[in-house]
C-alpha atoms as a PDB file:
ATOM      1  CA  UNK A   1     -14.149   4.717 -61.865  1.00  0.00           C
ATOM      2  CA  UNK A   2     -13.478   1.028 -61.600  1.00  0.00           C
ATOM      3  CA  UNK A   3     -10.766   1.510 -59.077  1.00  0.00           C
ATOM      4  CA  UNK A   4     -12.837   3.699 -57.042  1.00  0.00           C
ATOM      5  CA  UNK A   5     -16.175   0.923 -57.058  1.00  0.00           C
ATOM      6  CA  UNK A   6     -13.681  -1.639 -56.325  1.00  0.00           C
ATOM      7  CA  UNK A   7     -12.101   0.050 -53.440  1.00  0.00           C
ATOM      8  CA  UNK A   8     -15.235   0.722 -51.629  1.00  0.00           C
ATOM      9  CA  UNK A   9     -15.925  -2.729 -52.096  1.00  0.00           C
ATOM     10  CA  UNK A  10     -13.423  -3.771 -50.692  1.00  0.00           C
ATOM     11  CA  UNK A  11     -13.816  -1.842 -47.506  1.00  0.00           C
ATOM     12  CA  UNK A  12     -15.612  -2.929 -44.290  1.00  0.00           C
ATOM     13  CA  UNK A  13     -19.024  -1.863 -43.863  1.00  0.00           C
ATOM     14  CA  UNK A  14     -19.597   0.528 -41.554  1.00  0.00           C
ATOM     15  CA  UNK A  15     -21.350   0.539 -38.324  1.00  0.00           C
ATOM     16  CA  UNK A  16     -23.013   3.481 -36.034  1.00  0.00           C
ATOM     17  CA  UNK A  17     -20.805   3.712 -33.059  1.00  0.00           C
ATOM     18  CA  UNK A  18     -17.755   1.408 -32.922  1.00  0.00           C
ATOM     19  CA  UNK A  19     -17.437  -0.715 -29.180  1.00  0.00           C
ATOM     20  CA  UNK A  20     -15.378   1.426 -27.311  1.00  0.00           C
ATOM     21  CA  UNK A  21     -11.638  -0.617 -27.000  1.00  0.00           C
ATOM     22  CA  UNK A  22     -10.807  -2.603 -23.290  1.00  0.00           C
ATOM     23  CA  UNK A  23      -7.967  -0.409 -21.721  1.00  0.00           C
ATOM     24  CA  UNK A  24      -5.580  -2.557 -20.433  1.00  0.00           C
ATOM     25  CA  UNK A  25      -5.882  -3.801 -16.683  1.00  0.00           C
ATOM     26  CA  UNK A  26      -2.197  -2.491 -15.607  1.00  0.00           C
ATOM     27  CA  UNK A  27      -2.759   0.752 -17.304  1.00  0.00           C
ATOM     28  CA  UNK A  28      -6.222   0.987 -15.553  1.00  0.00           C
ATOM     29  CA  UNK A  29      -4.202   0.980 -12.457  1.00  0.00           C
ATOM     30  CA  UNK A  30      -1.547   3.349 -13.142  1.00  0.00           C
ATOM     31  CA  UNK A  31      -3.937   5.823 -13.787  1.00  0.00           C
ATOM     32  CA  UNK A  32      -6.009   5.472 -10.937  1.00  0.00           C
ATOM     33  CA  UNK A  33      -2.611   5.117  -8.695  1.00  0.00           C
ATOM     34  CA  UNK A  34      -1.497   8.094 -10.688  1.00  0.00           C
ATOM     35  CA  UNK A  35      -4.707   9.844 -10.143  1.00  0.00           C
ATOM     36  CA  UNK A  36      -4.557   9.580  -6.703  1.00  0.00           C
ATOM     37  CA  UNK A  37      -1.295  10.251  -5.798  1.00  0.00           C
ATOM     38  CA  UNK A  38      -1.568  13.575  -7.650  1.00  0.00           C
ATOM     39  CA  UNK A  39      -4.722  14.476  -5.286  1.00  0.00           C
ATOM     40  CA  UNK A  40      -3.260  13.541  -2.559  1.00  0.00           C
ATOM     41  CA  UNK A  41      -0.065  15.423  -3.192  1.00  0.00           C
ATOM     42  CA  UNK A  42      -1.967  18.747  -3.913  1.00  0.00           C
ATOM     43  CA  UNK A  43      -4.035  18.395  -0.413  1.00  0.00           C
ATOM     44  CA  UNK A  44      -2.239  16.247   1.638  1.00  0.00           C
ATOM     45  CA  UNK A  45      -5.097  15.914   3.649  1.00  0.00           C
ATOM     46  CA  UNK A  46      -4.994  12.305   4.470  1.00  0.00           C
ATOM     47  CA  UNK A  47      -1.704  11.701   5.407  1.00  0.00           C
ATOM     48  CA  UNK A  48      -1.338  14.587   7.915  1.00  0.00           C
ATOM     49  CA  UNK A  49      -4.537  13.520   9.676  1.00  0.00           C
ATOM     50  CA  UNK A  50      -3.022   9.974  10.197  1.00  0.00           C
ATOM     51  CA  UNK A  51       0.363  11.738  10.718  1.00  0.00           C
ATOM     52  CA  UNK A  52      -1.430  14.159  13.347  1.00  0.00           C
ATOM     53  CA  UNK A  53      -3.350  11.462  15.309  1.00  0.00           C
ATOM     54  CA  UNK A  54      -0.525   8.804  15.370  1.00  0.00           C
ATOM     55  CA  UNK A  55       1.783  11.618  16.877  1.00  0.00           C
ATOM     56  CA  UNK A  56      -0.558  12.878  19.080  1.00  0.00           C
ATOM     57  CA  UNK A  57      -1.168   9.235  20.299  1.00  0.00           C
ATOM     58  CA  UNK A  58       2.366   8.825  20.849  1.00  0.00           C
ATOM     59  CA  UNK A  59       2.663  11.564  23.243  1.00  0.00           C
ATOM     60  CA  UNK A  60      -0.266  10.566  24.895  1.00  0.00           C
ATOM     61  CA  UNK A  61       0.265   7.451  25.565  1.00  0.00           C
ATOM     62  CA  UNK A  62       4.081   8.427  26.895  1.00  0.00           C
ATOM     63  CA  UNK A  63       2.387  10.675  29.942  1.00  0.00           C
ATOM     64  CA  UNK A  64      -0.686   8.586  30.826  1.00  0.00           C
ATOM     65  CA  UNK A  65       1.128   5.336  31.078  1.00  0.00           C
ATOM     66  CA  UNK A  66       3.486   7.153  33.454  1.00  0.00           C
ATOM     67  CA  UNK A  67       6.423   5.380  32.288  1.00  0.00           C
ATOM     68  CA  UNK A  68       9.656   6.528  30.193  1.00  0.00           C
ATOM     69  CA  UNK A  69       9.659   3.017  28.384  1.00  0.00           C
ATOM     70  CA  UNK A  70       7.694   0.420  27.316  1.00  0.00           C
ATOM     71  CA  UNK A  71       8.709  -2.760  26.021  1.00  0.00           C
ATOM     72  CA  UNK A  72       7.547  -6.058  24.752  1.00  0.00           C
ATOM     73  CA  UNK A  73       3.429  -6.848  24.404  1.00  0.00           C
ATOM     74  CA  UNK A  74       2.360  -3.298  25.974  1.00  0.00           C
ATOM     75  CA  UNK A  75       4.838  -1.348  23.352  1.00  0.00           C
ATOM     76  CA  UNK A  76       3.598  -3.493  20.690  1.00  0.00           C
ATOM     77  CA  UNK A  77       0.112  -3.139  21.662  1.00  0.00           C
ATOM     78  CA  UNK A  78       0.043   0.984  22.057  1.00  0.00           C
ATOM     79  CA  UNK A  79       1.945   1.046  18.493  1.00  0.00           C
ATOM     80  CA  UNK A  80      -0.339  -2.027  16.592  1.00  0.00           C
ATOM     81  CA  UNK A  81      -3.469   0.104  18.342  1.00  0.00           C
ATOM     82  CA  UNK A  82      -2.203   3.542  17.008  1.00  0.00           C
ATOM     83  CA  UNK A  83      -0.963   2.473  13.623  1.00  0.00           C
ATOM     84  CA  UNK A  84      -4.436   0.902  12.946  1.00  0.00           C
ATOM     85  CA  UNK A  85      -7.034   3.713  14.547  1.00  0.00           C
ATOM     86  CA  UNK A  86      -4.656   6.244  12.439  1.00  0.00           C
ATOM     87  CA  UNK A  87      -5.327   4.107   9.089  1.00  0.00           C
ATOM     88  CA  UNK A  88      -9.299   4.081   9.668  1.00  0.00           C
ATOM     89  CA  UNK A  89      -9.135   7.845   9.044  1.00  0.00           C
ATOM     90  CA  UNK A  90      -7.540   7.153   5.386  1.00  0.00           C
ATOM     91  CA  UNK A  91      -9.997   4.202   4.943  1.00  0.00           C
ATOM     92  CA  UNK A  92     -12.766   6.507   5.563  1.00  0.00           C
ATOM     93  CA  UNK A  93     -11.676   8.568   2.660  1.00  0.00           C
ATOM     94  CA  UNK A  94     -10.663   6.307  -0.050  1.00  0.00           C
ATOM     95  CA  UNK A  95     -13.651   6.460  -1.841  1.00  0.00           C
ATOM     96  CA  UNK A  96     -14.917  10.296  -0.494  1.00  0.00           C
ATOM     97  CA  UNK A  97     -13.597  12.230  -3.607  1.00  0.00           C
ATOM     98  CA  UNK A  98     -14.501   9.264  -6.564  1.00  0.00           C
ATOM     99  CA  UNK A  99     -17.950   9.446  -4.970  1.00  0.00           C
ATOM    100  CA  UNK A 100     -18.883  13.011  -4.724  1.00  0.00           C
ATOM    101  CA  UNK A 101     -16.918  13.955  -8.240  1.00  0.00           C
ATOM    102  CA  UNK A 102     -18.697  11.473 -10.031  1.00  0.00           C
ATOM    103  CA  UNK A 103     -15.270   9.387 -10.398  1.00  0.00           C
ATOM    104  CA  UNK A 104     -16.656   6.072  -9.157  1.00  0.00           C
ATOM    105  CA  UNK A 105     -19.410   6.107 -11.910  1.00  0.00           C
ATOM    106  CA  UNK A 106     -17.406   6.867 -14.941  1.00  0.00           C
ATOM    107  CA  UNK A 107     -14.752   4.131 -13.919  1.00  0.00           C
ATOM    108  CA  UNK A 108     -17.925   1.850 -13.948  1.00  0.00           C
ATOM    109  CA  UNK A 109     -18.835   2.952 -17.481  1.00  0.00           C
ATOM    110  CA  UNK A 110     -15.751   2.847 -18.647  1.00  0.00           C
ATOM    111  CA  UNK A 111     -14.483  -0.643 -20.870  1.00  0.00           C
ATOM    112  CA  UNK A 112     -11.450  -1.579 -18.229  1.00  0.00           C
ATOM    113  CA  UNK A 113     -11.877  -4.724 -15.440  1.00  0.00           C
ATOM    114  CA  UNK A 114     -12.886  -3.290 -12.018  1.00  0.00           C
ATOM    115  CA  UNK A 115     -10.836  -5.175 -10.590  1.00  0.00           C
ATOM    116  CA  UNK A 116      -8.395  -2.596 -11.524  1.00  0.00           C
ATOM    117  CA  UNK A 117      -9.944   0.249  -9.445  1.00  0.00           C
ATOM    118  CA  UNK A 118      -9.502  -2.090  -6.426  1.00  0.00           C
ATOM    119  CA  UNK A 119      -5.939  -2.574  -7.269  1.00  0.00           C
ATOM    120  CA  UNK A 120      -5.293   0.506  -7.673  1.00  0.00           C
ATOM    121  CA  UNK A 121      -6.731   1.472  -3.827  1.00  0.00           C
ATOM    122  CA  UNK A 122      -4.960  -0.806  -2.399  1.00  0.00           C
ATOM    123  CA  UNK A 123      -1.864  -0.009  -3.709  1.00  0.00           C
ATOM    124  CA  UNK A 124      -2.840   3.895  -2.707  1.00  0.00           C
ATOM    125  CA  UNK A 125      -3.265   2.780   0.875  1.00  0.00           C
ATOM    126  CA  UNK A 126       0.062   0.648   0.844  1.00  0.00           C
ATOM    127  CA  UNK A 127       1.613   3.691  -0.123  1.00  0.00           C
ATOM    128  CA  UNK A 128       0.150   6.276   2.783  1.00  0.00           C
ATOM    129  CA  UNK A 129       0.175   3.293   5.454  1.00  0.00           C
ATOM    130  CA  UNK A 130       4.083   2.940   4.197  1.00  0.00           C
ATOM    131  CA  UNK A 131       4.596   6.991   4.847  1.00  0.00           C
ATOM    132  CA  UNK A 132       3.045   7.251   7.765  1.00  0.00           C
ATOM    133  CA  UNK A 133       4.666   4.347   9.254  1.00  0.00           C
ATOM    134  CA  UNK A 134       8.303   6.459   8.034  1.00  0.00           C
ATOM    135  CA  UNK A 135       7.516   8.935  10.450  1.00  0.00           C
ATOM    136  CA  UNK A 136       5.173   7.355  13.200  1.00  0.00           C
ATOM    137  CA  UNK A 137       7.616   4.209  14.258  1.00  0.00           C
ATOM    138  CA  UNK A 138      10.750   6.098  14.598  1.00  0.00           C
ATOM    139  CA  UNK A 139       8.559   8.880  16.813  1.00  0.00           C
ATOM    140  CA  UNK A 140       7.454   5.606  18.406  1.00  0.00           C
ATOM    141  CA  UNK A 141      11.253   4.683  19.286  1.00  0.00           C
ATOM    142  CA  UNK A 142      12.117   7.747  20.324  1.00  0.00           C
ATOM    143  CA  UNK A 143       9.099   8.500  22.805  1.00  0.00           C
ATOM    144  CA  UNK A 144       7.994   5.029  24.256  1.00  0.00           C
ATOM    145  CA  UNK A 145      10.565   2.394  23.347  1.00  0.00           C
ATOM    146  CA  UNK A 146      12.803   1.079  25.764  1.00  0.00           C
ATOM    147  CA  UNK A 147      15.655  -1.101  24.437  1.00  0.00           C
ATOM    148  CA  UNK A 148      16.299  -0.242  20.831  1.00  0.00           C
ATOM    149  CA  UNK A 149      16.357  -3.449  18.639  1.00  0.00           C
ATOM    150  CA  UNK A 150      19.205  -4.614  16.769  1.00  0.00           C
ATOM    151  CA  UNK A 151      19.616  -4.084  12.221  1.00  0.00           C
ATOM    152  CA  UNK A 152      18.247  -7.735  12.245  1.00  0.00           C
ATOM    153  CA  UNK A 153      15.009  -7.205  14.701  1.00  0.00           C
ATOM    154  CA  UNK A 154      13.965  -3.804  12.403  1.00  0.00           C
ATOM    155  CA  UNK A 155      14.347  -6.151   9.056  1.00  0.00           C
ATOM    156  CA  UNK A 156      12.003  -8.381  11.183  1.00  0.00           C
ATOM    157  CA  UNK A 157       9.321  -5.810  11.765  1.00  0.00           C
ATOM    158  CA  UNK A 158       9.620  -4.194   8.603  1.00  0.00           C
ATOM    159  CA  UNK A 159       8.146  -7.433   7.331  1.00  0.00           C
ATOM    160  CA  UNK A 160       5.391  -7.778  10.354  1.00  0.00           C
ATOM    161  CA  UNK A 161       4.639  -4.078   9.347  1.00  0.00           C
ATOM    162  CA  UNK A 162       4.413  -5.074   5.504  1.00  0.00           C
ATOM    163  CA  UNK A 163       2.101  -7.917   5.947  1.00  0.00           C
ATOM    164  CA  UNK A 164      -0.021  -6.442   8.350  1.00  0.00           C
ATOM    165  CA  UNK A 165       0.047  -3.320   5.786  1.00  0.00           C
ATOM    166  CA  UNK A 166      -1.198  -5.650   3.266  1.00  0.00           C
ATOM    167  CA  UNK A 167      -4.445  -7.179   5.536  1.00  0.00           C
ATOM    168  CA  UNK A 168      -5.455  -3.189   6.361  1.00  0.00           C
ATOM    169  CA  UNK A 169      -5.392  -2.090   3.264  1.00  0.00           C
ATOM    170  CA  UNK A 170      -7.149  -4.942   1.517  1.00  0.00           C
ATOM    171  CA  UNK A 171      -9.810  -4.928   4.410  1.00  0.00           C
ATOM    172  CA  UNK A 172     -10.033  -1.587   3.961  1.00  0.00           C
ATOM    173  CA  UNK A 173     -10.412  -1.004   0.993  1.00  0.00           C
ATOM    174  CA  UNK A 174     -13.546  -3.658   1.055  1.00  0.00           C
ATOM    175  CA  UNK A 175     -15.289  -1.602   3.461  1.00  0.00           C
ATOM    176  CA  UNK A 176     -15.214   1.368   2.196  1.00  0.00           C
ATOM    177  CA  UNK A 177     -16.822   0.124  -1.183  1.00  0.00           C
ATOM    178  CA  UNK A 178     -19.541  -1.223   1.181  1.00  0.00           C
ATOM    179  CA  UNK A 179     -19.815   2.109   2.567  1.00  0.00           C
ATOM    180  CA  UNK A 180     -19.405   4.605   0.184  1.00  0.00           C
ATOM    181  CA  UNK A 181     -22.888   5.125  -1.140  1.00  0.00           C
ATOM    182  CA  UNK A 182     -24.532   5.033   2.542  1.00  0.00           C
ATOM    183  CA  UNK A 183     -25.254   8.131   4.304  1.00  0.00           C
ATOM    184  CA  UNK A 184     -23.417   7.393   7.279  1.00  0.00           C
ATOM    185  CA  UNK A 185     -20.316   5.800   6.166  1.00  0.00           C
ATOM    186  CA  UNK A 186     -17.342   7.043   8.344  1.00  0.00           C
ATOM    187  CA  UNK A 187     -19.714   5.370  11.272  1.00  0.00           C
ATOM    188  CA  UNK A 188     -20.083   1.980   9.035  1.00  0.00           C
ATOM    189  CA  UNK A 189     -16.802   2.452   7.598  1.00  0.00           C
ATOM    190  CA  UNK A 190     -15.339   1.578  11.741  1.00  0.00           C
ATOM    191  CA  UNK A 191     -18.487  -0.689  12.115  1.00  0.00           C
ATOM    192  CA  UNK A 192     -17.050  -2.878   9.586  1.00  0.00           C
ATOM    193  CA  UNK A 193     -13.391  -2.748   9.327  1.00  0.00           C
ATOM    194  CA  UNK A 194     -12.631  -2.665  13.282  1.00  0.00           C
ATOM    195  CA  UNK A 195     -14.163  -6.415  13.635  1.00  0.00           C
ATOM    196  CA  UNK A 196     -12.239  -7.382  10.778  1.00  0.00           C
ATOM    197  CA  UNK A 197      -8.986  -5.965  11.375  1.00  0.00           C
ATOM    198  CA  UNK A 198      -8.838  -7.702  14.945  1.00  0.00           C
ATOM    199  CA  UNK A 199      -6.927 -10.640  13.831  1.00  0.00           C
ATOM    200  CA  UNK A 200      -4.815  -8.348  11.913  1.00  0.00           C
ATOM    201  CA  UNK A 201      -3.890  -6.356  15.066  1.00  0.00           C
ATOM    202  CA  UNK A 202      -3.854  -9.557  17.498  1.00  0.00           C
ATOM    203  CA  UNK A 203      -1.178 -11.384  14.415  1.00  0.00           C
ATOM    204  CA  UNK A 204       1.318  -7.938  14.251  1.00  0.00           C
ATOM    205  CA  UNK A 205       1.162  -7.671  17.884  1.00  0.00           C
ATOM    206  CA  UNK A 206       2.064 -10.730  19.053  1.00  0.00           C
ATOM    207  CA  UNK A 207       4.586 -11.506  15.758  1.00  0.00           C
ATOM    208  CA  UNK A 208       6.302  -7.721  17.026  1.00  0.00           C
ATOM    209  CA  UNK A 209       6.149  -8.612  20.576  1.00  0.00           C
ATOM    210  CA  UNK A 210       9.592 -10.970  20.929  1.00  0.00           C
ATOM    211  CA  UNK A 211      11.026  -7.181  18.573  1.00  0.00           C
ATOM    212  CA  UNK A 212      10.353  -5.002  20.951  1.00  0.00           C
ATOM    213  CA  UNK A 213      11.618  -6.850  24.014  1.00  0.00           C
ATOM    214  CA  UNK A 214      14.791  -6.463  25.294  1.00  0.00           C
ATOM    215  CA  UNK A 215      15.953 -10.251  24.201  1.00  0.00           C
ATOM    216  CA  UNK A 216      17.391 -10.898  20.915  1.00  0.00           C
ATOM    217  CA  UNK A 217      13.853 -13.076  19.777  1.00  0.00           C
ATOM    218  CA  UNK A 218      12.647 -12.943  16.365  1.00  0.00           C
ATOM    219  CA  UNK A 219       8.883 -12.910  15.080  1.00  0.00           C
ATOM    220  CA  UNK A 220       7.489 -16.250  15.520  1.00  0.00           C
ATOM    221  CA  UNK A 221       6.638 -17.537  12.366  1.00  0.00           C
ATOM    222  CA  UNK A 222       3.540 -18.804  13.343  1.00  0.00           C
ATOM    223  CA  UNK A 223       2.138 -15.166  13.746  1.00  0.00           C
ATOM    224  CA  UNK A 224       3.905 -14.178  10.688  1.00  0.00           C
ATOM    225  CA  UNK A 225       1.876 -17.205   8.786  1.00  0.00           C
ATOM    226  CA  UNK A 226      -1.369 -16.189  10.304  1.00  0.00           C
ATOM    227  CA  UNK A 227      -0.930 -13.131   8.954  1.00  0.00           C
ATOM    228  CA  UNK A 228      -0.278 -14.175   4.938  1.00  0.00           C
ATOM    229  CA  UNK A 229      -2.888 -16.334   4.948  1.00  0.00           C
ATOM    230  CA  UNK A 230      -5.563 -13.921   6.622  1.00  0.00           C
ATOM    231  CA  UNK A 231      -4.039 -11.144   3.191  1.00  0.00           C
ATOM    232  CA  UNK A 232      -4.709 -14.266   1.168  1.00  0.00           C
ATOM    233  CA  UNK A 233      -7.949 -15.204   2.369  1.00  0.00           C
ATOM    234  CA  UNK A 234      -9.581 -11.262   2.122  1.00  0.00           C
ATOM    235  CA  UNK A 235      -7.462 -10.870  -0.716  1.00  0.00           C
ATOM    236  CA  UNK A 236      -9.204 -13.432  -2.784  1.00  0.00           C
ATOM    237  CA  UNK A 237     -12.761 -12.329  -1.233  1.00  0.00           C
ATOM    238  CA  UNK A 238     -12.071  -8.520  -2.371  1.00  0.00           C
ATOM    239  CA  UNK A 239     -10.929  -9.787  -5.845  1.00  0.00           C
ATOM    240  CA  UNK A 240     -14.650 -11.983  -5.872  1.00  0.00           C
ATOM    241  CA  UNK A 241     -17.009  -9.113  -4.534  1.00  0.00           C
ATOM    242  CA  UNK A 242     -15.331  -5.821  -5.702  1.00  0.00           C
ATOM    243  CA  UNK A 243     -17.150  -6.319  -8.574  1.00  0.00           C
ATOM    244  CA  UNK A 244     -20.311  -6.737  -7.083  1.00  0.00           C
ATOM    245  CA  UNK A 245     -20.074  -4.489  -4.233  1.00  0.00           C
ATOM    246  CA  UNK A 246     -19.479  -1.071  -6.568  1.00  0.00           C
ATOM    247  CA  UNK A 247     -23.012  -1.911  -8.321  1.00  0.00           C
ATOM    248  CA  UNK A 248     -25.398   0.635  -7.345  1.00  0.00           C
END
């Protein structure tokens, strides 16, 4: 009987509902990455919309321009143009299925840093800008480019491509936490993320231009600077309003 009044001394009192424990930030985001991945593997619906419109824009652009090549800043404009209109359609839908499941609001409940949620986004529409991209340059090659570029000029815009992935999907990812609990959002969704993404498109283009000529240039690294700092500059603003801008 001692032993028994001791041990329940000894134990810590009880409480009504224990604080629910803070998930870690990195799992937070390989479970939303996860998450999304799976969806978008079961109904590939957003990648074969961008895949569809950035083909179809290809061939388009190959019989109106009247011309069996293009090279330098018109080739660099039609694909920088193309690449970016086909991303607005996944940016529209980043948030769609969180919103009308009721996803958004139990990530808000739950005890993990927000923060994670836009991580996790962005790294989602890294991933579908780097797929589409997999199919949609080397159709671009094949239909509109003239001179191909050398092993040293596609290591060049791999990284133009990769930075300017960066800006899009941080920028996009903003917006369409502004607009996912309006009524109207695809509209505000290309309100608000075609302004923005100018400098993006205006940097790849002219860093790509020299790429896509038929000289041996490389990507001036001006253009290539302009566009790290503009993924640092709306980086840090996304990581500062995220949390704000997912409040109700």
């Amino acid at each position: 009987m001692s032993s028994l009044r001791q041990s329940e001394a000894a134990a810590p009192p009880r409480t009504r509902a224990q604080a629910p424990r803070q998930v870690g930030t990195l799992a937070a985001i390989g479970a939303v990455l996860g998450k999304e991945l799976r969806l978008e593997r079961r109904a590939p619906q957003t990648l074969v919309a961008m895949a569809i419109f950035s083909a179809t824009a290809f061939v388009v652009f190959h019989f109106a321009l009247q011309r069996d090549t293009l090279e330098g800043g018109l080739a660099a404009g039609v694909l920088w143009v193309t690449l970016t209109l086909a991303a607005l359609l996944g940016i529209g839908r980043s948030f769609v299925a969180d919103r009308d499941e009721g996803g958004l609001d139990g990530f808000l409940l739950a005890p993990v840093d927000r923060t994670a949620l836009l991580a996790a986004k962005v790294i989602t529409m890294l991933v579908f800008l780097v797929a589409i991209e997999l199919v949609a340059v080397p159709l671009f090659a094949l239909l509109l480019l003239g001179p191909s570029p050398d092993a040293g000029q596609w290591l060049q815009l791999a990284a133009v491509l990769g930075l300017a992935d960066i800006g899009i999907a941080v920028i996009g990812t903003l917006v369409a936490a502004i607009a996912v609990r309006t009524r109207a959002r695809d509209l505000i969704t290309s309100i608000l993320a075609l302004p923005l993404l100018v400098p993006v498109i205006i940097g790849a283009s002219q860093a790509s231009e020299p790429l896509l000529s038929a000289g041996t240039g490389g990507a001036p690294a001006r253009w290539l600077a302009v566009l790290a700092l503009y993924d640092l500059i709306f980086g840090l603003l996304a990581w500062a309003l995220f949390d704000y801008l997912v409040e109700d």
